[in-house]
Short mmCIF file of C-alpha atoms in Angstrom, two decimals:
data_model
loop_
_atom_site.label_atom_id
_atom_site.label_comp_id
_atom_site.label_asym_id
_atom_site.label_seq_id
_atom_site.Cartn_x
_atom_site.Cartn_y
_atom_site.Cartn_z
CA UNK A 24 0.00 0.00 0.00
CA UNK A 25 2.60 2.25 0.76
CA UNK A 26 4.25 1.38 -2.67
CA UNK A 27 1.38 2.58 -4.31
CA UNK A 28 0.42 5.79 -2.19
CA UNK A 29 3.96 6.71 -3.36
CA UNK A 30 3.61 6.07 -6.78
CA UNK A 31 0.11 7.58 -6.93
CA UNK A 32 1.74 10.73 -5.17
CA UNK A 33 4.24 10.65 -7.87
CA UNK A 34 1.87 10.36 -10.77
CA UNK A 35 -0.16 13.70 -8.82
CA UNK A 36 3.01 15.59 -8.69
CA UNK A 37 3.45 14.77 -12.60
CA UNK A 38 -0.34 16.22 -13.78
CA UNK A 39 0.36 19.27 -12.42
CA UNK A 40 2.54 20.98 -15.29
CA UNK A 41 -0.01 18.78 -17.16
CA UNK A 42 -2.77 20.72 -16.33
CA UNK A 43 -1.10 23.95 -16.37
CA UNK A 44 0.13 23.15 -20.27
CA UNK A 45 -4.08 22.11 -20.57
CA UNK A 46 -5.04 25.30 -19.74
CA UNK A 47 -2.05 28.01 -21.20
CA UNK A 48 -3.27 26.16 -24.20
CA UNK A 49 -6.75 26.56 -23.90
CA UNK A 50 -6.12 30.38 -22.79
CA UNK A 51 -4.05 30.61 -26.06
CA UNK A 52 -6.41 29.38 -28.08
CA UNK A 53 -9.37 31.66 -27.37
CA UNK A 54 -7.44 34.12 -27.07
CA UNK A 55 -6.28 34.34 -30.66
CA UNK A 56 -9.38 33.51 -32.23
CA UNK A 57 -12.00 35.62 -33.71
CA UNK A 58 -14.19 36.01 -30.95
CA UNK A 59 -13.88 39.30 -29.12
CA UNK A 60 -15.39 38.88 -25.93
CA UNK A 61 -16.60 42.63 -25.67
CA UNK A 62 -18.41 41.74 -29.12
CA UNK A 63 -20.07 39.20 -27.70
CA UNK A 64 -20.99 40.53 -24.33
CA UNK A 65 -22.93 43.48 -26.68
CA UNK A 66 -23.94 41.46 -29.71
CA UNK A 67 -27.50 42.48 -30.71
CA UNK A 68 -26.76 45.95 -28.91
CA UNK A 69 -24.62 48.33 -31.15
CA UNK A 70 -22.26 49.11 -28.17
CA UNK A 71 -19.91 52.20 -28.82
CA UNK A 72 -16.51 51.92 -29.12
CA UNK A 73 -16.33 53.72 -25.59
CA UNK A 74 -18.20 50.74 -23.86
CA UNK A 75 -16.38 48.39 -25.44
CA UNK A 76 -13.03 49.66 -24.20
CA UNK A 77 -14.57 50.41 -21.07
CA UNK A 78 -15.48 46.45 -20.63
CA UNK A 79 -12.14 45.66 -21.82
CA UNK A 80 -10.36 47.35 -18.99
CA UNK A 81 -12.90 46.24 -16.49
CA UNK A 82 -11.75 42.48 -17.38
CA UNK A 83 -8.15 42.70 -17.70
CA UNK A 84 -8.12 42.12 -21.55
CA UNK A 85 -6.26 45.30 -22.53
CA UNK A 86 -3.12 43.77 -19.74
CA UNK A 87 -0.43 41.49 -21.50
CA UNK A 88 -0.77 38.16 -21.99
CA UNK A 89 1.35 36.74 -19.30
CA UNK A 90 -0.81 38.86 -16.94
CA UNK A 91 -4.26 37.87 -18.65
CA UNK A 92 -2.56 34.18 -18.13
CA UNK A 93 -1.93 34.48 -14.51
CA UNK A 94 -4.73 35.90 -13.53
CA UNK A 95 -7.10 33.83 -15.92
CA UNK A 96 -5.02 30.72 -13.59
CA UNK A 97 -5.71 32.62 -10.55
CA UNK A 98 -9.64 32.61 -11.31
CA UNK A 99 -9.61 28.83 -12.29
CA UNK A 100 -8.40 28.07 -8.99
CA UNK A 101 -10.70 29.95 -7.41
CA UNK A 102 -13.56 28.32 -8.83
CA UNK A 103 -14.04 31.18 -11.21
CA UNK A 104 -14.36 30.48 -14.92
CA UNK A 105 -16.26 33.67 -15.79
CA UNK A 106 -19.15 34.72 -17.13
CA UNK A 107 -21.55 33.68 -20.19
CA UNK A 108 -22.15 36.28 -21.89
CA UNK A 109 -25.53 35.06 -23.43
CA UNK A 110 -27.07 34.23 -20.32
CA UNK A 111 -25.27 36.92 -17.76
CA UNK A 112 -24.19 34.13 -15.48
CA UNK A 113 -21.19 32.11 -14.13
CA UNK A 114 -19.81 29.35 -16.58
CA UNK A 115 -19.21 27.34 -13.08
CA UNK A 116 -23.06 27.32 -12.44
CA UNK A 117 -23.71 26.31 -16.02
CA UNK A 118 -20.97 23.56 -16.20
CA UNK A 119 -21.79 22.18 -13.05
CA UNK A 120 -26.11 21.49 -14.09
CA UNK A 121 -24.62 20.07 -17.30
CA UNK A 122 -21.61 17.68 -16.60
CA UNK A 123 -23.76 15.20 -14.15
CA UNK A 124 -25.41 14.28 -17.02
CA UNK A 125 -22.60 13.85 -19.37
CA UNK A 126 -20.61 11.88 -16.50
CA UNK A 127 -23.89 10.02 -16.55
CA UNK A 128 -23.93 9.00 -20.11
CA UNK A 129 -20.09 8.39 -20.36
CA UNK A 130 -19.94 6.41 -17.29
CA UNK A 131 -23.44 4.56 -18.24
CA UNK A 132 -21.56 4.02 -22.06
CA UNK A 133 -18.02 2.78 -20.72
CA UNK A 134 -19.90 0.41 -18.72
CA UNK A 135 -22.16 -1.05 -21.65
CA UNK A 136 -18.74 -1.53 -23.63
CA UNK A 137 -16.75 -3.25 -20.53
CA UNK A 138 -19.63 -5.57 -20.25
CA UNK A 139 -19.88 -6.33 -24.14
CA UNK A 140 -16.57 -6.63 -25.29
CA UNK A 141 -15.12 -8.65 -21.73
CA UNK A 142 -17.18 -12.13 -22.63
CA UNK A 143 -16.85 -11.57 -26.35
CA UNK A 144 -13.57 -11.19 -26.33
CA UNK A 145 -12.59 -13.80 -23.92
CA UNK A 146 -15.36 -16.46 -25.78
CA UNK A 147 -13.26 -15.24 -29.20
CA UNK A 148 -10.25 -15.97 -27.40
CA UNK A 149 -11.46 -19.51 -26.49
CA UNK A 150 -12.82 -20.50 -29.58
CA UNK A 151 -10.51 -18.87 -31.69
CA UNK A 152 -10.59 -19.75 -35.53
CA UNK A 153 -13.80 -21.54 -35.01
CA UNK A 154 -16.89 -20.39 -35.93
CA UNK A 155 -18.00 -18.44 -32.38
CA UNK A 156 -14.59 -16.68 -33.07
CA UNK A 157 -15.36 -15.87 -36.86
CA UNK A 158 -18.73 -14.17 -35.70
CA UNK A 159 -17.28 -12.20 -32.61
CA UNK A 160 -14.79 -11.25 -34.96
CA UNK A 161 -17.31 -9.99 -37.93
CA UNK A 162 -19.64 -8.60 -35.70
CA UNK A 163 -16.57 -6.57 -33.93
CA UNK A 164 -15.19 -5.31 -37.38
CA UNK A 165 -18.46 -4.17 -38.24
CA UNK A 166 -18.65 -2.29 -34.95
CA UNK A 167 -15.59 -0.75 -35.35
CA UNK A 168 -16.31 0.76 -38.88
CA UNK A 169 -19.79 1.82 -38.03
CA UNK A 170 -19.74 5.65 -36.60
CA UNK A 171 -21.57 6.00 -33.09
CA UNK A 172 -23.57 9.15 -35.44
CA UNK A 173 -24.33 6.43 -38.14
CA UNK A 174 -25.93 4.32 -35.29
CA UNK A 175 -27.46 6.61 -33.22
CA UNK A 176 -29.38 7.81 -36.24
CA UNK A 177 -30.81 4.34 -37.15
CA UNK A 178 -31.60 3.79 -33.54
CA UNK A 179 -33.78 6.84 -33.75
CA UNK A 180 -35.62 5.36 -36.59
CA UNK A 181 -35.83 2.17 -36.14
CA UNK A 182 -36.45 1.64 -32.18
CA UNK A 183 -37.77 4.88 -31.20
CA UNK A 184 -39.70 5.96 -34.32
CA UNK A 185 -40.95 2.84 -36.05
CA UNK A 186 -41.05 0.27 -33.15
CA UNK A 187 -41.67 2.90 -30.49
CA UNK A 188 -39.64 1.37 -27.93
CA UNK A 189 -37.67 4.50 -26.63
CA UNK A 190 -37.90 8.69 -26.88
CA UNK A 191 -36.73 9.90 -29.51
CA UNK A 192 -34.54 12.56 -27.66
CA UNK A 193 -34.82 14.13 -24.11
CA UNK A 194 -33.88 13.85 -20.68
CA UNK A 195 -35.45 13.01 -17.65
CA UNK A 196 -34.01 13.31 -14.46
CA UNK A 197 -33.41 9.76 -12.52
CA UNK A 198 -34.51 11.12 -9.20
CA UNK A 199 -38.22 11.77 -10.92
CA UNK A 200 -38.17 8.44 -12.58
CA UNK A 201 -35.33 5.68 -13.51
CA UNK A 202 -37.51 4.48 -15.53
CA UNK A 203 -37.92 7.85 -17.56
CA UNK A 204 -34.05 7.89 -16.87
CA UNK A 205 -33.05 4.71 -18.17
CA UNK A 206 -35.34 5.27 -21.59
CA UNK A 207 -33.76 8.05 -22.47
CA UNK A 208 -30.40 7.17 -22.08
CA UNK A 209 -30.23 3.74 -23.36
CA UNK A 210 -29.87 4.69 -27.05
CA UNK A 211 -27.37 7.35 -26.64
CA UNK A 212 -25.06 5.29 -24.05
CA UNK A 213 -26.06 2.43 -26.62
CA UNK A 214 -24.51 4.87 -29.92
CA UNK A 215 -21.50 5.75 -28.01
CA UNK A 216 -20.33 2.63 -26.66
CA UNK A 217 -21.29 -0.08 -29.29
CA UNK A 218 -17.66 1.36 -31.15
CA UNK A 219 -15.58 1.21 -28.12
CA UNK A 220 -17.06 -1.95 -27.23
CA UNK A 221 -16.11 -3.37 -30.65
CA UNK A 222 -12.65 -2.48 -30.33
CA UNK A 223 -11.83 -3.74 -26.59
CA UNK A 224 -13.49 -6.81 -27.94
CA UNK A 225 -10.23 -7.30 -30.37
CA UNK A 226 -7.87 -6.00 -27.51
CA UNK A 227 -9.41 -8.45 -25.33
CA UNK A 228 -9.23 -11.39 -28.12
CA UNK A 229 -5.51 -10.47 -28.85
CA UNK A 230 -4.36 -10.30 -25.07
CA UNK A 231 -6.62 -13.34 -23.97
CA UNK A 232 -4.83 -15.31 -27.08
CA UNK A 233 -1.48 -14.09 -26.08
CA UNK A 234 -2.22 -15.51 -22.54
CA UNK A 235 -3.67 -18.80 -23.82
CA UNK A 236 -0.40 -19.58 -25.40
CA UNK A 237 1.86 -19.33 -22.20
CA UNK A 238 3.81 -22.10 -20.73
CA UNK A 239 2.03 -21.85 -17.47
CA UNK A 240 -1.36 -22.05 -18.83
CA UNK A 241 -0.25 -25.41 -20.51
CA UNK A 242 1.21 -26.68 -17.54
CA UNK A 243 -1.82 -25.52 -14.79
CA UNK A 244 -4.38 -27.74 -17.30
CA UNK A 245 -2.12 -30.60 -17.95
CA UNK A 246 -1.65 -30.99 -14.39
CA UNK A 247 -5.75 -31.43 -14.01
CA UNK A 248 -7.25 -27.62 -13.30
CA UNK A 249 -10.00 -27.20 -15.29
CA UNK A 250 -9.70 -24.83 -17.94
CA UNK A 251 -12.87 -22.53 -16.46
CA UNK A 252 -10.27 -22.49 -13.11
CA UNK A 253 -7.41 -21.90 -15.27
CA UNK A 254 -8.87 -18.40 -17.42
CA UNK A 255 -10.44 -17.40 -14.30
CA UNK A 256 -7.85 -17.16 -11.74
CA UNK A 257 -4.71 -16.85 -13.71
CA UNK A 258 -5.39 -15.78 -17.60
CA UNK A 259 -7.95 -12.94 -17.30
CA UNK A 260 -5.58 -11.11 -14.34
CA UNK A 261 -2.92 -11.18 -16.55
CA UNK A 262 -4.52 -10.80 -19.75
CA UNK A 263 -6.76 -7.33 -19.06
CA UNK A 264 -3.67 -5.56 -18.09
CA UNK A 265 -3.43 -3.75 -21.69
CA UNK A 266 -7.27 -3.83 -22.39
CA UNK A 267 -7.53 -1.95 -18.69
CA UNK A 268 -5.11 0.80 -20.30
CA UNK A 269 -6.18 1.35 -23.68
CA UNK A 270 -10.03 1.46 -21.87
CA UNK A 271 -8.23 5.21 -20.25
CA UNK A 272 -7.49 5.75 -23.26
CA UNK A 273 -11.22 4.82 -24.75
CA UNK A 274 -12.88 7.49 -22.08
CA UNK A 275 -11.75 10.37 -24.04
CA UNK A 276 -13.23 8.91 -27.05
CA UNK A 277 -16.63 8.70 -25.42
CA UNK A 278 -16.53 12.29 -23.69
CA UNK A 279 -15.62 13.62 -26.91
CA UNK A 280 -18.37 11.51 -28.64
CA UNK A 281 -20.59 12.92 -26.15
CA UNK A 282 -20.70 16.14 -27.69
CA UNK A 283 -22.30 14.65 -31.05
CA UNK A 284 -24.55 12.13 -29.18
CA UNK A 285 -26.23 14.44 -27.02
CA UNK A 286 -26.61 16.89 -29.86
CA UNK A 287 -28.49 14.43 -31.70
CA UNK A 288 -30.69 13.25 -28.96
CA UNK A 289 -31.14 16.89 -27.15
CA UNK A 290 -29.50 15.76 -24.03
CA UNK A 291 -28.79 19.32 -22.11
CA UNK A 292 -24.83 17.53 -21.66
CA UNK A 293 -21.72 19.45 -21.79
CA UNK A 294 -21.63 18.73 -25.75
CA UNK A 295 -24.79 20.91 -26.43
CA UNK A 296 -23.58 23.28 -24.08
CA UNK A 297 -20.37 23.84 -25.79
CA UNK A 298 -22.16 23.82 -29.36
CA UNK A 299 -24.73 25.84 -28.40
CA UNK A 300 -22.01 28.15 -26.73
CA UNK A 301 -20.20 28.00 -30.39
CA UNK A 302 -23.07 28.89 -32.25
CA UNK A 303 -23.87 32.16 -30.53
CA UNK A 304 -20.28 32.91 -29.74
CA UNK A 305 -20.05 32.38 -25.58
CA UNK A 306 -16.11 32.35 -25.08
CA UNK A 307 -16.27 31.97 -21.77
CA UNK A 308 -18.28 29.19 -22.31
CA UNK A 309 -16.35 27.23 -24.62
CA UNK A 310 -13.18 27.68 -22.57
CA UNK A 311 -14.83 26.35 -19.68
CA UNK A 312 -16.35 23.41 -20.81
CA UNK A 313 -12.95 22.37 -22.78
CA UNK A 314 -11.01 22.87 -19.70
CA UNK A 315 -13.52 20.92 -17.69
CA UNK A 316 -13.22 17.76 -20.15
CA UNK A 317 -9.38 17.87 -20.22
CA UNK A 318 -9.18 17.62 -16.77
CA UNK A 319 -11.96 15.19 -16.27
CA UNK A 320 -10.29 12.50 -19.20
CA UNK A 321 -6.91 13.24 -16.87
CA UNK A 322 -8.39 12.45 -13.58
CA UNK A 323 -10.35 9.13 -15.44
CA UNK A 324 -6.68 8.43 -16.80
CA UNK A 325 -5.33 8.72 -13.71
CA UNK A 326 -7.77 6.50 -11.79
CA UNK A 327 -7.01 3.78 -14.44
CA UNK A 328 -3.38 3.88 -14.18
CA UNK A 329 -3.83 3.42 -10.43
CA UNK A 330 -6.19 0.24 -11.66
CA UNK A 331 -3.31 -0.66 -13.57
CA UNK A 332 -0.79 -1.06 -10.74
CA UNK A 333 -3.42 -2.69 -8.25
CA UNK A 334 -3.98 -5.60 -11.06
CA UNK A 335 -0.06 -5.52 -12.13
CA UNK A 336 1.60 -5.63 -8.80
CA UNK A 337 5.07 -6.46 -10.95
CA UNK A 338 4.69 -2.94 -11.64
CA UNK A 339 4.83 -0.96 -8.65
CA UNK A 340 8.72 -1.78 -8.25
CA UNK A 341 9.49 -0.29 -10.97
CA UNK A 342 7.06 2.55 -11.57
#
């Protein structure tokens, strides 16, 4: 335990200048687009030039970028992340209503995908170059090349307009009824993770496989364990190592994915926040909610790399 408290403290240490880089580039980036923040506080309102340099100086965007930098830091830590200026209030306020539910729907979609592609892959492994194999392996292909757009589309059509089986779009919240809930998020968590869970379906084949063929494995049945005994215990700890990091990797596939899916299906997420925020030219906005995501897909990367050492204890002598 101690082992890993120090690694994990090392690993925190690390994802600060990680962060910091997250967010000067962020900063940089809205700060040399088109987007003039004064603009946009007065669109619709024919603001002089007077106000508009008055509203610069009152926020700090007439002072050098270092000091715009520090102070735009300063904020972030502070809990600050300004102010929309569609709707006149804090990004914070807005951010935190919307990420819940796209937590909800990642979370709800990485867990559809771990519990698709963990017996496919394994029953590919198994039967490998026999016909169970051939249609894991078909069926995972076709996953892979089919976009989670592509599919949420036909599941609109086909299950919630011609069969009649779900919403169409929506949100209801699960404290008024799971049931609601559970409706309307089944066929977005179902768009975004039927992709992810056709590609941890080959990891998992290729590591399982790779496991199979190990001396031990060989020996542990020959010497009577059954084979059930034998993936259970030994092969599936060993073999999920490199499925559980590439799945880190997968979660910033599905929050970005998010912002598409919850377009399509009017799910009031952090993706329709930051399009809608794009659209009518909300800065603060935008910044916010990137900044947000970053850091959430390096905290998620973080938890699964402390996964990683509790299931690879090998590792924590030499991390």
């Amino acid at each position: 335990m101690t082992a890993i408290l120090r690694i994990l403290a090392r690993r925190i240490a690390l994802l600060v200048p990680l962060l910091l880089g997250i967010v000067l580039f962020v900063f940089l980036v809205m700060r040399f687009s088109d987007i003039d923040p004064a603009s946009a506080f007065y669109q619709g309102a024919n603001p002089t030039q007077e106000q508009l340099h008055q509203f610069r100086e009152d926020n700090g965007l007439l002072d050098s970028l270092p000091v715009r930098y520090v102070h735009f830091v300063g904020d972030l830590l502070g809990g600050d992340m300004g102010i929309s200026v569609l709707t006149r209030s804090p990004v914070i306020d807005q951010i935190t209503t919307a990420l819940p539910l796209t937590m909800q729907l990642t979370f709800l979609g990485l867990g559809i995908a771990v519990l698709l592609s963990l017996p496919l892959g394994v029953t590919a492994a198994i039967y490998r170059d026999r016909l169970p194999d051939q249609i894991i392996r078909v069926i995972s292909l076709t996953g892979v090349a089919a976009p989670g757009f592509w599919l949420a589309l036909l599941m609109i059509q086909y299950l919630a307009v011609d069969l009649g089986w779900f919403p169409t779009g929506g949100y209801v919240n699960p404290g008024d009824s799971f049931t609601g809930w559970l409706k309307t998020m089944t066929l977005p968590a179902l768009a975004l993770s039927l992709p992810v869970a056709a590609q941890m379906t080959r990891i998992v084949r290729t590591s399982v496989v790779e496991e199979l063929d190990k001396d031990y494995v060989r020996t542990a049945v020959g010497s009577g364990l059954p084979p059930v005994v034998v993936v259970g215990r030994n092969v599936l700890r060993n073999a999920l190592i490199n499925p559980l990091t590439v799945l880190g990797l997968r979660v910033g596939y599905l929050l970005g994915g998010a912002v598409v899916i919850e377009t399509i299906f009017s799910l009031p997420g952090m993706g329709k926040l930051m399009i809608d925020a794009v659209k009518n030219g909300d800065p603060a906005v935008v910044q916010g909610v990137v900044i947000t995501t970053a850091v959430g897909f390096v905290v998620v990367n973080l938890v699964i790399d402390i996964l990683y050492l509790l299931v690879n204890p090998r590792l924590r002598g030499t991390s």
